[in-house]
Amino acid sequence: MNACQRMNAFKKTKQLIAAMILLAMALCLPLCAAADTAPLVPGAQEQQHTGEHIGPFGHNRSYLGVTASKGWKYQARLGGVNLNLRLFSAVGERVTFQEKVSPADTGKWDIRLNLAASVSGEPLVLQLDQTAIDILNRLNVTEIVVADNDSRVVMHYLVSDLNDVRAALGLGELEQLCVSGENDPVTIVSEDGVRRQATP
């Protein structure tokens, strides 16, 4: 096996491990949903906090030439482009959020997308499609951090891990990946709004 083949094998193994970690969180619970909603589990447990807090968003929401929208949104908007990236409650209600971009921990020129939800003390679901991931990659956004209304971080994902999971599951461009806390299911909303469980 030459060096190029070893590098490809290592990369595939890394991607598989990341995908399997997220897939291991899946629970056996078939659900149906409207195309733009993300109901999780009735009576889902309260979202676990990471212990991390995000600071105030302030007036400047831009970083490295990438602009984030000001005000409360139902849909992410970066660089003047709407992304099919949204937050939902466990019962499928849309959740508004504010957004800003800041330096990421992954590299000098990398960007972190911070979302501050308008709710606290309840599970949140991050839902996005392949086009949203492609745009995040083009903008060099490598991390997504979701915080509640008290600025407590409840989700922290690498965009590359989310992309690896989508690839491992063989999702179509318009199918939406839905992720939440460690103990909550990873699910998929199809183009026609049918929810299915992600299984290994």
Tab-separated table of C-alpha atoms in Angstrom:
chain	number	residue	atom	x	y	z
A	1	MET	CA	0.000	0.000	0.000
A	2	ASN	CA	1.583	3.299	-1.083
A	3	ALA	CA	1.452	6.566	0.893
A	4	CYS	CA	-1.511	7.924	-1.097
A	5	GLN	CA	-3.546	4.772	-0.477
A	6	ARG	CA	-2.679	4.837	3.242
A	7	MET	CA	-3.772	8.490	3.445
A	8	ASN	CA	-7.079	7.699	1.709
A	9	ALA	CA	-7.680	4.726	4.009
A	10	PHE	CA	-6.955	6.864	7.078
A	11	LYS	CA	-9.308	9.591	5.846
A	12	LYS	CA	-12.101	7.078	5.199
A	13	THR	CA	-11.597	5.529	8.644
A	14	LYS	CA	-11.770	8.950	10.297
A	15	GLN	CA	-14.971	9.768	8.407
A	16	LEU	CA	-16.512	6.434	9.335
A	17	ILE	CA	-15.700	6.923	13.024
A	18	ALA	CA	-17.251	10.397	13.059
A	19	ALA	CA	-20.343	9.113	11.284
A	20	MET	CA	-20.712	6.137	13.603
A	21	ILE	CA	-20.459	8.332	16.715
A	22	LEU	CA	-23.415	10.399	15.570
A	23	LEU	CA	-25.323	7.385	14.291
A	24	ALA	CA	-24.902	5.589	17.612
A	25	MET	CA	-27.128	8.267	19.131
A	26	ALA	CA	-30.081	7.152	17.040
A	27	LEU	CA	-33.142	5.716	18.822
A	28	CYS	CA	-35.742	3.396	17.317
A	29	LEU	CA	-38.616	5.827	16.888
A	30	PRO	CA	-40.288	6.216	13.477
A	31	LEU	CA	-41.887	9.627	13.062
A	32	CYS	CA	-43.562	11.609	10.304
A	33	ALA	CA	-43.128	15.317	9.799
A	34	ALA	CA	-44.025	18.139	7.495
A	35	ALA	CA	-41.232	18.990	5.078
A	36	ASP	CA	-39.970	21.956	7.092
A	37	THR	CA	-40.513	20.723	10.643
A	38	ALA	CA	-38.399	18.564	12.881
A	39	PRO	CA	-40.357	16.920	15.680
A	40	LEU	CA	-38.046	14.906	17.841
A	41	VAL	CA	-39.475	12.890	20.716
A	42	PRO	CA	-42.566	13.871	22.726
A	43	GLY	CA	-41.365	14.413	26.269
A	44	ALA	CA	-37.703	14.454	25.243
A	45	GLN	CA	-35.212	15.093	27.989
A	46	GLU	CA	-33.988	18.601	28.672
A	47	GLN	CA	-31.029	19.512	26.486
A	48	GLN	CA	-27.660	18.996	28.131
A	49	HIS	CA	-25.439	22.067	28.410
A	50	THR	CA	-21.754	21.838	27.590
A	51	GLY	CA	-20.742	24.262	30.327
A	52	GLU	CA	-19.602	26.693	27.638
A	53	HIS	CA	-21.237	30.095	27.131
A	54	ILE	CA	-21.197	32.338	24.092
A	55	GLY	CA	-20.624	36.026	24.618
A	56	PRO	CA	-22.974	38.834	23.620
A	57	PHE	CA	-23.462	39.204	19.895
A	58	GLY	CA	-23.117	42.976	19.823
A	59	HIS	CA	-23.446	45.128	16.736
A	60	ASN	CA	-20.730	43.576	14.556
A	61	ARG	CA	-21.855	40.141	13.355
A	62	SER	CA	-19.232	39.718	10.596
A	63	TYR	CA	-15.854	38.013	10.424
A	64	LEU	CA	-13.306	37.650	7.599
A	65	GLY	CA	-15.722	39.264	5.139
A	66	VAL	CA	-18.602	36.878	5.922
A	67	THR	CA	-21.681	38.711	7.165
A	68	ALA	CA	-24.436	37.343	9.389
A	69	SER	CA	-27.937	38.755	9.631
A	70	LYS	CA	-29.061	40.917	12.504
A	71	GLY	CA	-32.345	40.417	14.284
A	72	TRP	CA	-34.331	37.245	14.952
A	73	LYS	CA	-34.481	34.684	12.128
A	74	TYR	CA	-36.138	31.341	11.397
A	75	GLN	CA	-33.545	30.551	8.727
A	76	ALA	CA	-29.806	31.174	8.630
A	77	ARG	CA	-28.579	33.881	6.279
A	78	LEU	CA	-24.851	34.296	5.675
A	79	GLY	CA	-23.197	36.562	3.168
A	80	GLY	CA	-26.638	37.648	1.977
A	81	VAL	CA	-27.598	34.054	1.097
A	82	ASN	CA	-30.430	32.122	2.786
A	83	LEU	CA	-29.410	28.652	3.970
A	84	ASN	CA	-31.793	25.788	4.622
A	85	LEU	CA	-30.452	25.636	8.184
A	86	ARG	CA	-33.039	26.016	10.941
A	87	LEU	CA	-33.748	25.300	14.599
A	88	PHE	CA	-36.812	23.473	15.906
A	89	SER	CA	-38.200	22.449	19.257
A	90	ALA	CA	-38.693	18.777	20.126
A	91	VAL	CA	-42.344	18.975	19.037
A	92	GLY	CA	-41.523	20.506	15.656
A	93	GLU	CA	-42.144	24.198	16.314
A	94	ARG	CA	-39.823	26.599	14.545
A	95	VAL	CA	-37.470	28.416	16.910
A	96	THR	CA	-36.135	31.879	16.139
A	97	PHE	CA	-32.471	32.627	16.633
A	98	GLN	CA	-29.856	35.302	16.187
A	99	GLU	CA	-26.607	34.606	14.410
A	100	LYS	CA	-23.065	35.855	14.232
A	101	VAL	CA	-19.785	34.600	12.848
A	102	SER	CA	-16.523	34.528	14.793
A	103	PRO	CA	-13.110	32.824	14.777
A	104	ALA	CA	-13.289	29.009	14.887
A	105	ASP	CA	-11.063	26.759	16.959
A	106	THR	CA	-10.233	24.636	13.908
A	107	GLY	CA	-7.784	26.988	12.159
A	108	LYS	CA	-6.567	30.544	11.618
A	109	TRP	CA	-8.861	31.291	8.671
A	110	ASP	CA	-11.784	29.166	9.814
A	111	ILE	CA	-15.148	30.604	10.865
A	112	ARG	CA	-17.617	29.562	13.532
A	113	LEU	CA	-21.358	30.101	13.059
A	114	ASN	CA	-22.976	30.948	16.388
A	115	LEU	CA	-26.750	30.597	16.773
A	116	ALA	CA	-28.486	31.953	19.879
A	117	ALA	CA	-31.991	30.485	20.198
A	118	SER	CA	-34.939	32.398	21.614
A	119	VAL	CA	-35.799	29.586	24.079
A	120	SER	CA	-34.180	28.007	27.133
A	121	GLY	CA	-34.626	24.743	28.998
A	122	GLU	CA	-35.984	22.645	26.143
A	123	PRO	CA	-34.382	20.419	23.502
A	124	LEU	CA	-33.390	22.033	20.221
A	125	VAL	CA	-32.986	20.324	16.863
A	126	LEU	CA	-30.576	21.575	14.205
A	127	GLN	CA	-31.879	20.743	10.728
A	128	LEU	CA	-29.982	21.355	7.477
A	129	ASP	CA	-29.660	20.093	3.926
A	130	GLN	CA	-26.653	19.443	1.668
A	131	THR	CA	-26.819	22.852	-0.013
A	132	ALA	CA	-26.462	24.538	3.388
A	133	ILE	CA	-23.366	22.440	4.125
A	134	ASP	CA	-21.916	23.260	0.697
A	135	ILE	CA	-22.397	26.996	1.307
A	136	LEU	CA	-20.857	26.731	4.779
A	137	ASN	CA	-17.844	24.980	3.247
A	138	ARG	CA	-17.481	27.670	0.566
A	139	LEU	CA	-17.554	30.364	3.257
A	140	ASN	CA	-15.000	28.391	5.298
A	141	VAL	CA	-17.446	27.921	8.177
A	142	THR	CA	-16.072	24.870	9.985
A	143	GLU	CA	-18.082	24.914	13.229
A	144	ILE	CA	-21.712	25.424	14.242
A	145	VAL	CA	-22.455	26.324	17.862
A	146	VAL	CA	-26.025	26.516	19.162
A	147	ALA	CA	-26.803	28.252	22.452
A	148	ASP	CA	-30.057	28.772	24.321
A	149	ASN	CA	-31.564	32.103	25.351
A	150	ASP	CA	-29.298	32.152	28.423
A	151	SER	CA	-26.185	31.947	26.195
A	152	ARG	CA	-25.441	28.363	27.337
A	153	VAL	CA	-24.045	26.172	24.538
A	154	VAL	CA	-26.266	23.132	23.910
A	155	MET	CA	-24.784	21.878	20.617
A	156	HIS	CA	-21.348	22.138	19.025
A	157	TYR	CA	-20.743	20.444	15.671
A	158	LEU	CA	-18.001	20.394	13.090
A	159	VAL	CA	-19.412	20.965	9.614
A	160	SER	CA	-17.110	18.227	8.310
A	161	ASP	CA	-18.657	15.701	10.741
A	162	LEU	CA	-22.172	16.631	9.635
A	163	ASN	CA	-21.110	16.250	6.020
A	164	ASP	CA	-19.534	12.854	6.781
A	165	VAL	CA	-22.768	11.653	8.384
A	166	ARG	CA	-24.777	12.783	5.361
A	167	ALA	CA	-22.364	10.961	3.064
A	168	ALA	CA	-22.405	7.800	5.189
A	169	LEU	CA	-26.204	7.785	5.120
A	170	GLY	CA	-26.302	8.422	1.376
A	171	LEU	CA	-28.603	11.416	1.739
A	172	GLY	CA	-29.866	13.305	-1.295
A	173	GLU	CA	-29.197	17.016	-1.650
A	174	LEU	CA	-32.669	18.038	-0.444
A	175	GLU	CA	-32.942	15.527	2.388
A	176	GLN	CA	-32.435	17.209	5.729
A	177	LEU	CA	-30.254	15.868	8.514
A	178	CYS	CA	-31.615	16.558	12.027
A	179	VAL	CA	-29.324	16.411	15.055
A	180	SER	CA	-29.818	17.297	18.694
A	181	GLY	CA	-28.328	16.262	22.031
A	182	GLU	CA	-26.197	13.180	22.620
A	183	ASN	CA	-29.125	11.089	23.884
A	184	ASP	CA	-31.605	12.153	21.210
A	185	PRO	CA	-32.205	10.496	17.836
A	186	VAL	CA	-30.506	11.439	14.601
A	187	THR	CA	-33.269	11.589	12.010
A	188	ILE	CA	-33.774	12.533	8.377
A	189	VAL	CA	-36.594	14.487	6.757
A	190	SER	CA	-37.102	13.476	3.124
A	191	GLU	CA	-38.063	15.825	0.292
A	192	ASP	CA	-41.738	14.903	0.744
A	193	GLY	CA	-41.660	15.500	4.501
A	194	VAL	CA	-41.454	11.901	5.730
A	195	ARG	CA	-39.218	11.433	8.745
A	196	ARG	CA	-37.122	8.332	9.158
A	197	GLN	CA	-34.671	7.173	11.749
A	198	ALA	CA	-30.972	7.116	10.948
A	199	THR	CA	-29.618	3.659	11.737
A	200	PRO	CA	-26.151	2.135	11.477
